[in-house]
Structures are given as C-alpha cells and as structure tokens.
mmCIF file of C-alpha atoms in Angstrom:
data_model
loop_
_atom_site.group_PDB
_atom_site.id
_atom_site.type_symbol
_atom_site.label_atom_id
_atom_site.label_comp_id
_atom_site.label_asym_id
_atom_site.label_seq_id
_atom_site.Cartn_x
_atom_site.Cartn_y
_atom_site.Cartn_z
ATOM 1 C CA UNK A 39 0.102 -0.272 -0.360
ATOM 2 C CA UNK A 40 1.104 3.800 -0.410
ATOM 3 C CA UNK A 41 2.069 3.612 3.402
ATOM 4 C CA UNK A 42 1.937 1.267 5.941
ATOM 5 C CA UNK A 43 0.816 2.239 9.336
ATOM 6 C CA UNK A 44 2.961 1.316 11.993
ATOM 7 C CA UNK A 45 6.096 2.785 13.423
ATOM 8 C CA UNK A 46 9.379 1.377 13.076
ATOM 9 C CA UNK A 47 12.457 3.388 15.461
ATOM 10 C CA UNK A 48 14.593 -0.018 16.112
ATOM 11 C CA UNK A 49 18.373 -0.047 16.519
ATOM 12 C CA UNK A 50 20.533 -0.923 12.857
ATOM 13 C CA UNK A 51 22.421 -3.540 12.381
ATOM 14 C CA UNK A 52 25.856 -4.516 10.222
ATOM 15 C CA UNK A 53 25.437 -6.418 7.192
ATOM 16 C CA UNK A 54 26.999 -8.501 5.364
ATOM 17 C CA UNK A 55 29.437 -5.524 2.737
ATOM 18 C CA UNK A 56 29.245 -6.122 -0.601
ATOM 19 C CA UNK A 57 32.229 -6.397 -2.758
ATOM 20 C CA UNK A 58 33.315 -2.722 -4.054
ATOM 21 C CA UNK A 59 32.309 -2.274 -7.506
ATOM 22 C CA UNK A 60 29.917 -5.380 -7.878
ATOM 23 C CA UNK A 61 26.965 -5.073 -10.089
ATOM 24 C CA UNK A 62 23.577 -5.227 -7.419
ATOM 25 C CA UNK A 63 22.400 -8.428 -7.749
ATOM 26 C CA UNK A 64 18.574 -7.129 -8.212
ATOM 27 C CA UNK A 65 18.929 -4.354 -11.081
ATOM 28 C CA UNK A 66 16.266 -2.064 -9.522
ATOM 29 C CA UNK A 67 18.063 -1.011 -6.356
ATOM 30 C CA UNK A 68 18.752 2.714 -5.629
ATOM 31 C CA UNK A 69 20.908 3.613 -3.195
ATOM 32 C CA UNK A 70 23.147 6.520 -1.849
ATOM 33 C CA UNK A 71 26.187 4.670 -0.378
ATOM 34 C CA UNK A 72 27.924 1.040 -0.789
ATOM 35 C CA UNK A 73 26.458 0.819 2.964
ATOM 36 C CA UNK A 74 22.472 1.456 1.914
ATOM 37 C CA UNK A 75 23.879 -1.422 -1.219
ATOM 38 C CA UNK A 76 25.107 -3.613 1.774
ATOM 39 C CA UNK A 77 21.874 -3.688 3.489
ATOM 40 C CA UNK A 78 19.429 -3.930 0.643
ATOM 41 C CA UNK A 79 21.482 -7.300 -0.915
ATOM 42 C CA UNK A 80 21.530 -8.717 2.645
ATOM 43 C CA UNK A 81 17.701 -8.534 2.485
ATOM 44 C CA UNK A 82 17.327 -9.652 -0.613
ATOM 45 C CA UNK A 83 20.050 -12.573 -0.198
ATOM 46 C CA UNK A 84 17.978 -14.032 2.810
ATOM 47 C CA UNK A 85 14.561 -13.825 0.619
ATOM 48 C CA UNK A 86 16.200 -15.930 -2.306
ATOM 49 C CA UNK A 87 16.956 -18.629 0.001
ATOM 50 C CA UNK A 88 13.324 -18.940 0.405
ATOM 51 C CA UNK A 89 10.632 -20.326 -2.301
ATOM 52 C CA UNK A 90 8.617 -17.517 -1.496
ATOM 53 C CA UNK A 91 11.061 -14.902 -1.657
ATOM 54 C CA UNK A 92 12.726 -16.109 -4.993
ATOM 55 C CA UNK A 93 9.307 -16.013 -6.720
ATOM 56 C CA UNK A 94 8.503 -11.959 -5.041
ATOM 57 C CA UNK A 95 11.904 -11.576 -6.194
ATOM 58 C CA UNK A 96 11.443 -12.855 -9.897
ATOM 59 C CA UNK A 97 8.362 -10.712 -10.252
ATOM 60 C CA UNK A 98 9.693 -7.700 -8.894
ATOM 61 C CA UNK A 99 12.614 -7.714 -11.465
ATOM 62 C CA UNK A 100 9.953 -8.685 -14.198
ATOM 63 C CA UNK A 101 8.615 -5.612 -13.595
ATOM 64 C CA UNK A 102 11.131 -3.169 -12.510
ATOM 65 C CA UNK A 103 10.365 -2.344 -9.451
ATOM 66 C CA UNK A 104 12.818 0.284 -7.580
ATOM 67 C CA UNK A 105 13.531 -0.946 -4.410
ATOM 68 C CA UNK A 106 15.866 1.807 -1.981
ATOM 69 C CA UNK A 107 15.631 2.623 1.930
ATOM 70 C CA UNK A 108 14.223 5.919 3.110
ATOM 71 C CA UNK A 109 15.316 7.663 6.077
ATOM 72 C CA UNK A 110 12.434 9.929 6.665
ATOM 73 C CA UNK A 111 9.994 7.372 6.932
ATOM 74 C CA UNK A 112 7.716 6.405 10.336
ATOM 75 C CA UNK A 113 6.324 3.182 8.801
ATOM 76 C CA UNK A 114 8.117 -0.037 8.087
ATOM 77 C CA UNK A 115 7.801 -0.167 4.655
ATOM 78 C CA UNK A 116 5.717 1.614 2.166
ATOM 79 C CA UNK A 117 4.718 -0.024 -1.701
ATOM 80 C CA UNK A 118 3.265 2.526 -4.383
ATOM 81 C CA UNK A 119 1.070 1.197 -6.691
ATOM 82 C CA UNK A 120 1.061 4.479 -8.669
ATOM 83 C CA UNK A 121 4.684 5.283 -9.017
ATOM 84 C CA UNK A 122 6.117 1.327 -8.356
ATOM 85 C CA UNK A 123 8.245 2.598 -5.672
ATOM 86 C CA UNK A 124 9.292 0.615 -3.058
ATOM 87 C CA UNK A 125 10.507 1.979 0.223
ATOM 88 C CA UNK A 126 12.129 0.606 3.646
ATOM 89 C CA UNK A 127 12.832 2.391 6.907
ATOM 90 C CA UNK A 128 16.223 3.198 6.544
ATOM 91 C CA UNK A 129 15.970 2.403 10.645
ATOM 92 C CA UNK A 130 14.664 -0.980 10.240
ATOM 93 C CA UNK A 131 17.028 -3.583 11.598
ATOM 94 C CA UNK A 132 18.304 -6.348 9.295
ATOM 95 C CA UNK A 133 16.057 -9.088 10.684
ATOM 96 C CA UNK A 134 12.782 -6.731 10.271
ATOM 97 C CA UNK A 135 13.457 -5.603 7.167
ATOM 98 C CA UNK A 136 13.550 -9.262 6.010
ATOM 99 C CA UNK A 137 9.932 -9.625 6.947
ATOM 100 C CA UNK A 138 9.217 -5.546 5.520
ATOM 101 C CA UNK A 139 10.948 -6.120 2.002
ATOM 102 C CA UNK A 140 8.667 -9.748 1.625
ATOM 103 C CA UNK A 141 5.764 -7.503 3.000
ATOM 104 C CA UNK A 142 6.061 -4.937 0.218
ATOM 105 C CA UNK A 143 6.798 -6.906 -2.706
ATOM 106 C CA UNK A 144 3.599 -9.091 -1.931
ATOM 107 C CA UNK A 145 1.843 -5.917 -2.528
ATOM 108 C CA UNK A 146 3.852 -5.014 -5.998
ATOM 109 C CA UNK A 147 2.947 -8.321 -6.731
ATOM 110 C CA UNK A 148 -0.986 -7.598 -6.134
ATOM 111 C CA UNK A 149 -1.133 -4.580 -8.018
ATOM 112 C CA UNK A 150 0.283 -6.423 -10.924
ATOM 113 C CA UNK A 151 -2.326 -8.631 -10.638
ATOM 114 C CA UNK A 152 -4.086 -5.771 -11.678
ATOM 115 C CA UNK A 153 -6.978 -5.546 -8.231
ATOM 116 C CA UNK A 154 -8.372 -2.017 -8.561
ATOM 117 C CA UNK A 155 -8.673 -0.170 -5.469
ATOM 118 C CA UNK A 156 -9.771 3.565 -5.454
ATOM 119 C CA UNK A 157 -10.763 5.345 -2.177
ATOM 120 C CA UNK A 158 -12.786 7.729 -3.961
ATOM 121 C CA UNK A 159 -14.637 6.133 -6.473
ATOM 122 C CA UNK A 160 -15.012 2.299 -4.324
ATOM 123 C CA UNK A 161 -17.716 2.404 -2.103
ATOM 124 C CA UNK A 162 -16.464 2.674 1.765
ATOM 125 C CA UNK A 163 -17.230 -0.317 2.437
ATOM 126 C CA UNK A 164 -15.425 -2.267 -0.552
ATOM 127 C CA UNK A 165 -12.669 -0.574 -0.167
ATOM 128 C CA UNK A 166 -12.538 -0.888 2.930
ATOM 129 C CA UNK A 167 -12.626 -4.391 3.250
ATOM 130 C CA UNK A 168 -10.171 -4.617 0.156
ATOM 131 C CA UNK A 169 -7.674 -2.872 2.171
ATOM 132 C CA UNK A 170 -7.497 -5.104 4.791
ATOM 133 C CA UNK A 171 -7.558 -7.993 2.388
ATOM 134 C CA UNK A 172 -4.141 -6.936 0.388
ATOM 135 C CA UNK A 173 -2.703 -5.762 3.885
ATOM 136 C CA UNK A 174 -3.656 -9.416 5.432
ATOM 137 C CA UNK A 175 -2.683 -11.543 2.504
ATOM 138 C CA UNK A 176 1.105 -8.953 2.633
ATOM 139 C CA UNK A 177 1.485 -9.922 6.092
ATOM 140 C CA UNK A 178 0.771 -13.942 5.542
ATOM 141 C CA UNK A 179 3.552 -13.931 3.309
ATOM 142 C CA UNK A 180 5.986 -12.524 5.418
ATOM 143 C CA UNK A 181 5.548 -14.772 7.442
ATOM 144 C CA UNK A 182 6.069 -17.636 4.733
ATOM 145 C CA UNK A 183 9.273 -15.948 3.637
ATOM 146 C CA UNK A 184 10.267 -15.835 7.555
ATOM 147 C CA UNK A 185 9.145 -19.399 8.657
ATOM 148 C CA UNK A 186 11.316 -21.024 5.517
ATOM 149 C CA UNK A 187 14.138 -19.294 6.889
ATOM 150 C CA UNK A 188 13.645 -20.856 10.495
ATOM 151 C CA UNK A 189 13.571 -24.156 8.945
ATOM 152 C CA UNK A 190 16.433 -23.173 7.268
ATOM 153 C CA UNK A 191 17.847 -22.566 10.542
ATOM 154 C CA UNK A 192 17.618 -18.772 11.017
ATOM 155 C CA UNK A 193 14.703 -18.133 13.422
ATOM 156 C CA UNK A 194 15.530 -14.690 13.740
ATOM 157 C CA UNK A 195 13.665 -12.467 10.899
ATOM 158 C CA UNK A 196 10.363 -14.877 12.045
ATOM 159 C CA UNK A 197 11.314 -13.786 16.075
ATOM 160 C CA UNK A 198 11.508 -10.079 14.538
ATOM 161 C CA UNK A 199 8.043 -10.651 13.140
ATOM 162 C CA UNK A 200 6.581 -12.270 16.033
ATOM 163 C CA UNK A 201 7.567 -9.525 18.456
ATOM 164 C CA UNK A 202 5.455 -7.008 16.738
ATOM 165 C CA UNK A 203 2.412 -9.170 15.479
ATOM 166 C CA UNK A 204 2.176 -12.080 16.864
ATOM 167 C CA UNK A 205 -1.972 -11.952 16.364
ATOM 168 C CA UNK A 206 -0.985 -13.346 13.166
ATOM 169 C CA UNK A 207 2.197 -14.458 13.545
ATOM 170 C CA UNK A 208 1.873 -17.914 16.067
ATOM 171 C CA UNK A 209 -1.334 -18.793 14.116
ATOM 172 C CA UNK A 210 0.618 -19.649 10.325
ATOM 173 C CA UNK A 211 3.543 -21.113 12.571
ATOM 174 C CA UNK A 212 1.049 -23.659 14.363
ATOM 175 C CA UNK A 213 -0.756 -24.129 10.783
ATOM 176 C CA UNK A 214 2.539 -24.301 9.127
ATOM 177 C CA UNK A 215 3.808 -27.071 11.578
ATOM 178 C CA UNK A 216 1.150 -29.548 10.576
ATOM 179 C CA UNK A 217 1.144 -29.140 6.809
ATOM 180 C CA UNK A 218 0.020 -25.948 6.157
ATOM 181 C CA UNK A 219 2.490 -24.733 3.805
ATOM 182 C CA UNK A 220 1.361 -27.023 1.498
ATOM 183 C CA UNK A 221 -2.660 -26.757 1.259
ATOM 184 C CA UNK A 222 -2.347 -23.307 1.849
ATOM 185 C CA UNK A 223 -4.154 -23.325 5.947
ATOM 186 C CA UNK A 224 -1.008 -20.877 7.376
ATOM 187 C CA UNK A 225 -1.763 -18.310 4.823
ATOM 188 C CA UNK A 226 -5.471 -18.599 5.818
ATOM 189 C CA UNK A 227 -4.539 -18.721 9.548
ATOM 190 C CA UNK A 228 -2.462 -16.020 9.145
ATOM 191 C CA UNK A 229 -5.053 -13.423 6.935
ATOM 192 C CA UNK A 230 -7.444 -14.524 9.202
ATOM 193 C CA UNK A 231 -5.537 -13.594 12.629
ATOM 194 C CA UNK A 232 -5.047 -10.228 10.803
ATOM 195 C CA UNK A 233 -8.420 -9.072 11.374
ATOM 196 C CA UNK A 234 -8.258 -10.001 15.342
ATOM 197 C CA UNK A 235 -6.198 -6.558 16.219
ATOM 198 C CA UNK A 236 -8.298 -3.781 16.283
ATOM 199 C CA UNK A 237 -5.249 -1.447 16.399
ATOM 200 C CA UNK A 238 -4.257 -2.132 13.245
ATOM 201 C CA UNK A 239 -7.654 -1.961 11.481
ATOM 202 C CA UNK A 240 -7.978 1.538 12.996
ATOM 203 C CA UNK A 241 -5.243 2.824 11.536
ATOM 204 C CA UNK A 242 -5.884 1.521 7.782
ATOM 205 C CA UNK A 243 -9.406 3.070 8.873
ATOM 206 C CA UNK A 244 -7.615 6.407 9.225
ATOM 207 C CA UNK A 245 -5.463 5.455 6.350
ATOM 208 C CA UNK A 246 -8.748 5.244 4.056
ATOM 209 C CA UNK A 247 -9.957 9.068 4.937
ATOM 210 C CA UNK A 248 -6.812 10.191 4.122
ATOM 211 C CA UNK A 249 -6.417 8.291 0.416
ATOM 212 C CA UNK A 250 -10.010 9.812 -0.340
ATOM 213 C CA UNK A 251 -9.585 13.553 0.779
ATOM 214 C CA UNK A 252 -6.237 12.862 -1.370
ATOM 215 C CA UNK A 253 -8.245 11.485 -4.283
ATOM 216 C CA UNK A 254 -10.808 14.267 -4.010
ATOM 217 C CA UNK A 255 -8.196 17.076 -4.877
ATOM 218 C CA UNK A 256 -7.192 15.847 -8.002
ATOM 219 C CA UNK A 257 -10.570 13.974 -9.163
ATOM 220 C CA UNK A 258 -12.400 14.939 -12.626
ATOM 221 C CA UNK A 259 -16.138 16.341 -12.811
ATOM 222 C CA UNK A 260 -16.941 12.846 -14.447
ATOM 223 C CA UNK A 261 -15.391 10.766 -11.122
ATOM 224 C CA UNK A 262 -17.027 13.476 -8.826
ATOM 225 C CA UNK A 263 -20.256 12.381 -10.130
ATOM 226 C CA UNK A 264 -19.851 8.536 -9.515
ATOM 227 C CA UNK A 265 -17.667 8.985 -6.017
ATOM 228 C CA UNK A 266 -18.284 6.120 -3.787
ATOM 229 C CA UNK A 267 -20.169 3.908 -6.352
ATOM 230 C CA UNK A 268 -18.253 1.291 -7.631
ATOM 231 C CA UNK A 269 -18.396 -1.939 -5.655
ATOM 232 C CA UNK A 270 -15.315 -4.295 -6.195
ATOM 233 C CA UNK A 271 -16.288 -7.674 -4.553
ATOM 234 C CA UNK A 272 -14.110 -8.465 -1.965
ATOM 235 C CA UNK A 273 -14.244 -12.195 -3.055
ATOM 236 C CA UNK A 274 -12.687 -11.410 -6.779
ATOM 237 C CA UNK A 275 -10.259 -9.523 -5.195
ATOM 238 C CA UNK A 276 -9.324 -12.173 -2.549
ATOM 239 C CA UNK A 277 -9.766 -15.054 -5.620
ATOM 240 C CA UNK A 278 -6.885 -13.185 -7.867
ATOM 241 C CA UNK A 279 -4.180 -12.185 -4.817
ATOM 242 C CA UNK A 280 -4.245 -14.827 -1.732
ATOM 243 C CA UNK A 281 -2.522 -17.663 -3.376
ATOM 244 C CA UNK A 282 -0.421 -19.942 -2.434
ATOM 245 C CA UNK A 283 1.467 -22.184 -4.578
ATOM 246 C CA UNK A 284 -0.470 -20.955 -7.416
ATOM 247 C CA UNK A 285 -3.991 -21.562 -5.805
ATOM 248 C CA UNK A 286 -6.431 -19.713 -3.786
ATOM 249 C CA UNK A 287 -5.905 -20.421 -0.037
ATOM 250 C CA UNK A 288 -9.509 -19.442 0.438
ATOM 251 C CA UNK A 289 -12.568 -20.408 -1.269
ATOM 252 C CA UNK A 290 -14.872 -17.797 -2.726
ATOM 253 C CA UNK A 291 -16.792 -19.289 -0.173
ATOM 254 C CA UNK A 292 -15.290 -19.018 2.391
ATOM 255 C CA UNK A 293 -14.269 -15.592 1.364
ATOM 256 C CA UNK A 294 -17.582 -14.612 1.415
ATOM 257 C CA UNK A 295 -18.903 -16.180 4.619
ATOM 258 C CA UNK A 296 -15.847 -14.422 6.376
ATOM 259 C CA UNK A 297 -16.578 -10.929 5.312
ATOM 260 C CA UNK A 298 -20.530 -11.175 5.608
ATOM 261 C CA UNK A 299 -19.630 -11.248 9.709
ATOM 262 C CA UNK A 300 -20.785 -8.388 10.987
ATOM 263 C CA UNK A 301 -17.229 -7.893 12.383
ATOM 264 C CA UNK A 302 -15.972 -7.530 8.737
ATOM 265 C CA UNK A 303 -18.286 -4.580 8.566
ATOM 266 C CA UNK A 304 -17.331 -2.125 11.332
ATOM 267 C CA UNK A 305 -15.681 0.776 11.172
ATOM 268 C CA UNK A 306 -14.404 2.710 13.993
ATOM 269 C CA UNK A 307 -16.325 5.167 15.768
ATOM 270 C CA UNK A 308 -14.812 8.141 14.887
ATOM 271 C CA UNK A 309 -14.035 6.916 11.256
ATOM 272 C CA UNK A 310 -17.776 5.639 11.172
ATOM 273 C CA UNK A 311 -18.433 9.847 11.356
ATOM 274 C CA UNK A 312 -16.077 10.767 8.655
ATOM 275 C CA UNK A 313 -17.253 8.635 6.282
ATOM 276 C CA UNK A 314 -20.735 9.986 6.889
ATOM 277 C CA UNK A 315 -19.696 13.088 6.204
ATOM 278 C CA UNK A 316 -17.835 12.054 3.002
ATOM 279 C CA UNK A 317 -21.330 10.758 2.332
ATOM 280 C CA UNK A 318 -24.402 11.873 3.416
ATOM 281 C CA UNK A 319 -25.427 14.591 0.458
ATOM 282 C CA UNK A 320 -24.111 11.656 -2.217
ATOM 283 C CA UNK A 321 -26.390 9.358 -0.352
ATOM 284 C CA UNK A 322 -29.160 11.526 1.342
ATOM 285 C CA UNK A 323 -28.235 9.846 4.823
ATOM 286 C CA UNK A 324 -30.474 11.495 7.332
ATOM 287 C CA UNK A 325 -28.140 12.468 10.844
ATOM 288 C CA UNK A 326 -30.928 12.205 13.247
ATOM 289 C CA UNK A 327 -30.952 8.176 12.230
ATOM 290 C CA UNK A 328 -27.111 7.716 11.219
ATOM 291 C CA UNK A 329 -26.565 4.092 12.823
ATOM 292 C CA UNK A 330 -29.666 2.890 10.661
ATOM 293 C CA UNK A 331 -29.012 4.236 7.224
ATOM 294 C CA UNK A 332 -25.670 3.843 7.066
ATOM 295 C CA UNK A 333 -25.992 -0.069 7.696
ATOM 296 C CA UNK A 334 -28.787 0.035 5.315
ATOM 297 C CA UNK A 335 -27.512 2.149 2.441
ATOM 298 C CA UNK A 336 -23.428 1.879 3.325
ATOM 299 C CA UNK A 337 -23.336 -1.559 4.876
ATOM 300 C CA UNK A 338 -21.269 -0.081 7.875
ATOM 301 C CA UNK A 339 -21.528 -0.417 11.374
ATOM 302 C CA UNK A 340 -19.879 1.328 14.080
ATOM 303 C CA UNK A 341 -17.966 -0.237 16.545
ATOM 304 C CA UNK A 342 -15.763 1.539 19.502
ATOM 305 C CA UNK A 343 -12.338 2.355 19.183
ATOM 306 C CA UNK A 344 -9.647 -0.206 19.717
ATOM 307 C CA UNK A 345 -8.897 0.872 23.029
ATOM 308 C CA UNK A 346 -12.158 -0.621 24.156
ATOM 309 C CA UNK A 347 -12.174 -3.623 21.610
ATOM 310 C CA UNK A 348 -10.802 -6.944 23.144
ATOM 311 C CA UNK A 349 -7.134 -7.753 22.516
ATOM 312 C CA UNK A 350 -5.805 -10.095 20.268
ATOM 313 C CA UNK A 351 -5.748 -13.862 21.512
ATOM 314 C CA UNK A 352 -2.754 -14.857 22.369
ATOM 315 C CA UNK A 353 -2.013 -17.858 20.893
ATOM 316 C CA UNK A 354 0.747 -20.109 21.538
ATOM 317 C CA UNK A 355 3.458 -21.819 19.046
ATOM 318 C CA UNK A 356 4.023 -24.902 18.271
ATOM 319 C CA UNK A 357 7.788 -25.839 17.887
ATOM 320 C CA UNK A 358 9.456 -25.182 14.336
ATOM 321 C CA UNK A 359 10.381 -28.775 13.311
ATOM 322 C CA UNK A 360 14.256 -28.696 13.351
ATOM 323 C CA UNK A 361 16.105 -30.098 10.350
ATOM 324 C CA UNK A 362 17.019 -33.218 12.799
ATOM 325 C CA UNK A 363 13.217 -33.811 13.271
ATOM 326 C CA UNK A 364 12.542 -33.991 9.779
ATOM 327 C CA UNK A 365 15.172 -36.178 8.339
ATOM 328 C CA UNK A 366 14.266 -38.464 10.922
ATOM 329 C CA UNK A 367 10.075 -38.144 10.010
ATOM 330 C CA UNK A 368 11.403 -38.560 6.430
ATOM 331 C CA UNK A 369 12.826 -41.685 7.059
ATOM 332 C CA UNK A 370 10.306 -43.189 8.961
ATOM 333 C CA UNK A 371 8.130 -42.619 6.462
ATOM 334 C CA UNK A 372 10.711 -44.050 3.788
ATOM 335 C CA UNK A 373 10.872 -47.288 6.255
ATOM 336 C CA UNK A 374 7.233 -47.153 6.403
ATOM 337 C CA UNK A 375 6.475 -47.699 2.766
ATOM 338 C CA UNK A 376 9.026 -50.235 2.402
ATOM 339 C CA UNK A 377 7.670 -52.193 4.819
ATOM 340 C CA UNK A 378 3.692 -51.853 3.648
ATOM 341 C CA UNK A 379 6.185 -52.708 0.034
ATOM 342 C CA UNK A 380 7.167 -55.942 1.785
ATOM 343 C CA UNK A 381 3.872 -56.569 2.692
ATOM 344 C CA UNK A 382 2.423 -56.451 -0.613
ATOM 345 C CA UNK A 383 5.109 -58.390 -1.973
ATOM 346 C CA UNK A 384 4.653 -61.517 0.406
ATOM 347 C CA UNK A 385 0.772 -61.824 -0.220
ATOM 348 C CA UNK A 386 1.153 -61.980 -3.870
ATOM 349 C CA UNK A 387 1.507 -65.093 -5.658
ATOM 350 C CA UNK A 388 4.184 -65.712 -8.315
ATOM 351 C CA UNK A 389 3.145 -65.783 -11.882
ATOM 352 C CA UNK A 390 4.692 -69.360 -12.345
ATOM 353 C CA UNK A 391 2.765 -70.111 -9.389
ATOM 354 C CA UNK A 392 -0.313 -69.054 -10.483
ATOM 355 C CA UNK A 393 -0.188 -70.652 -13.766
ATOM 356 C CA UNK A 394 0.847 -74.251 -12.501
ATOM 357 C CA UNK A 395 -2.170 -73.852 -10.269
ATOM 358 C CA UNK A 396 -4.134 -73.096 -13.398
ATOM 359 C CA UNK A 397 -2.757 -76.170 -15.315
ATOM 360 C CA UNK A 398 -3.092 -78.660 -12.074
ATOM 361 C CA UNK A 399 -7.064 -77.754 -12.419
ATOM 362 C CA UNK A 400 -7.133 -78.142 -15.803
ATOM 363 C CA UNK A 401 -5.802 -82.026 -14.929
#
C-alpha cells in the first residue's frame, strides 16, 4: 500500500559487505552509499533462500520495481502502486527488514495482478474490506518467507516479526507445523489472525479517510459524479491475489462467509463519522438516524475505539521442526513405505505358481 501504518525506529545492525564495484544482484536497487547497498543486498539474499521470497523478487524484477531505503519515513516500509516504488525504513534492523521487504514485495505482486482500489470511486465498504484483505495477505506472505528461513535454521526474522505481530505469526506457525505451507491453511490462519488486531484495523480506517481526501483533490468532474459508487467484491480480490503455490488459499465461499460476518463490516467510531460526512449528501443520509442509515445504505456499522475492543487472542506457537526432526520423520516414512511394500509382495502369488495352479486344475 502507499503507506503502512506502524512505527519503526529500531537499531540498525551491520549487513554483510558487498564486494566494492560489484553490480547489484537486483537491477533496480536505488542507493546512496555502499552501506545502503550492503543492507539491501543482505535482505535480498535472505529472501532468495526461500521459495516464496525468490518468486517475489523474480516478479518485482520483471516489473522493474525500484527498491530503496528511506531515512525519513515512519512506517516500516511502503509500496506505491501508482509509481511502482518500494521503500524500506532505513531504521529497521536487518532481521525486521527481511519480513518488511517480503510484505512490500507482495503488495507489488498484488497490484501487478490488476486489482482495483480507489478510495474515492469505490464504496466505503468495498475499499475498506479490500484494503484489509491485501494487507492481511501481505502479512501472511511475510510469515511464509520468515518461516521458511526458520526451517533452514535462521529464526531471527521470524522472531522479529513475531515480536510485533504475534496475532498472525503464531496462527501461521501452528498451521505450518501441521503442513499448512502445502495446502495454504497457514496463509489462511494468518489472514484471519490479522483481523483480530483492532488497533491495526483502526490505523487502516484512518488511512482510508486520508486516501479519499487526497483523491478528491485531483478528481475529474466525471469522477466526482461517480464517487463512492463502484463495487469491487472482496471475493474477486481475494481470489486474484491471495494465493499459495499458485492456488487461492481461501475459496470464494469461505471469503464471502468471512466478510459477511458483522465484525467484518465495522469501522471505528471516529472513522464512521468521517465516512458519514463524506457520503451524507451523495446518499441522502439522515443525521437523526445515522447508524441505521449507514447500515442500510452503505453496509457499515460502528465499533468502539480499539482501546475498548478485545485484545488479540494469545496463541502459543508450536515448536518449529528442526532439520534433524524433519530428517528423522522422512526416514520413518520411507521405512514404513518399504515395510508396506514388502508385506504386499509377500501376499502376492508369483506368476509361475499361479499358472501351475491353473494347469493342475485343468488336469
């Protein structure tokens, strides 16, 4: 997204130096110093160690997405879908930067697939739900990259991600331990976990209001007439971008059921009033019955400020299988398969014996 709402002032850590004069491994890196190049290369190197990260980098290369560090930004990172520029907060430490880079590269990948998001043309509910969906998906993808690294013995990026966002990291890990990287259930667990943090959701409600105001300042007369009318079903967006191993990790039915719950159509009290102010003339909303008008005409209901909402549930993470454990498990499966095959062979009657039996019967 154009901006990720989160504060990021963490201590920098040194990156592995890149050989002086060497060409960047990613052709669209933008940097001002050797130190910047070293840090960007270090993050890219970690991503390339994983299947998910390598695919993200390949897609960004194909679409010529510039990547740079920014020392003035407050967010951990950002991706601007209009200019196709990706920025990482230079104050991130090297472990946090790995997850952030994966998150922002996923956003680049999402918009490459042609999703539609316009804060001024879309209905408020459409924009809010679709914005939340792509953020939840990008968060799930950052989990995947960090978890794959943890399986290889480097759990620092995963722990850096967990420190801030355990509400979706732990559900992802627990599903991944049970095989959820293959069938997509780990992605789905993280996706749904994202929605349990109301402080984050409040932040993106604020971002929506900001984006709508920015679009209004440069809209055409035709767009002004069509403001807040366009409906882009969230199931279409999820089906297009929320994928694992090339397949959607949530079916259309699952998506529609999830976003039809009462909670999925709520916005914070402050933003509820902002949306009313933006839309009351367009939709002839009566102030005397604001809540019912907003519910019936815009499909939105109000929720208390995040301070008054339940905290994200604390899910204890299951231990990540070590290389030794996975090797032992694979050896057990191979041994079991061999035993099963041996048992099958013992029950089979050799062809010669079978023919002899038939010949004996003929006598």
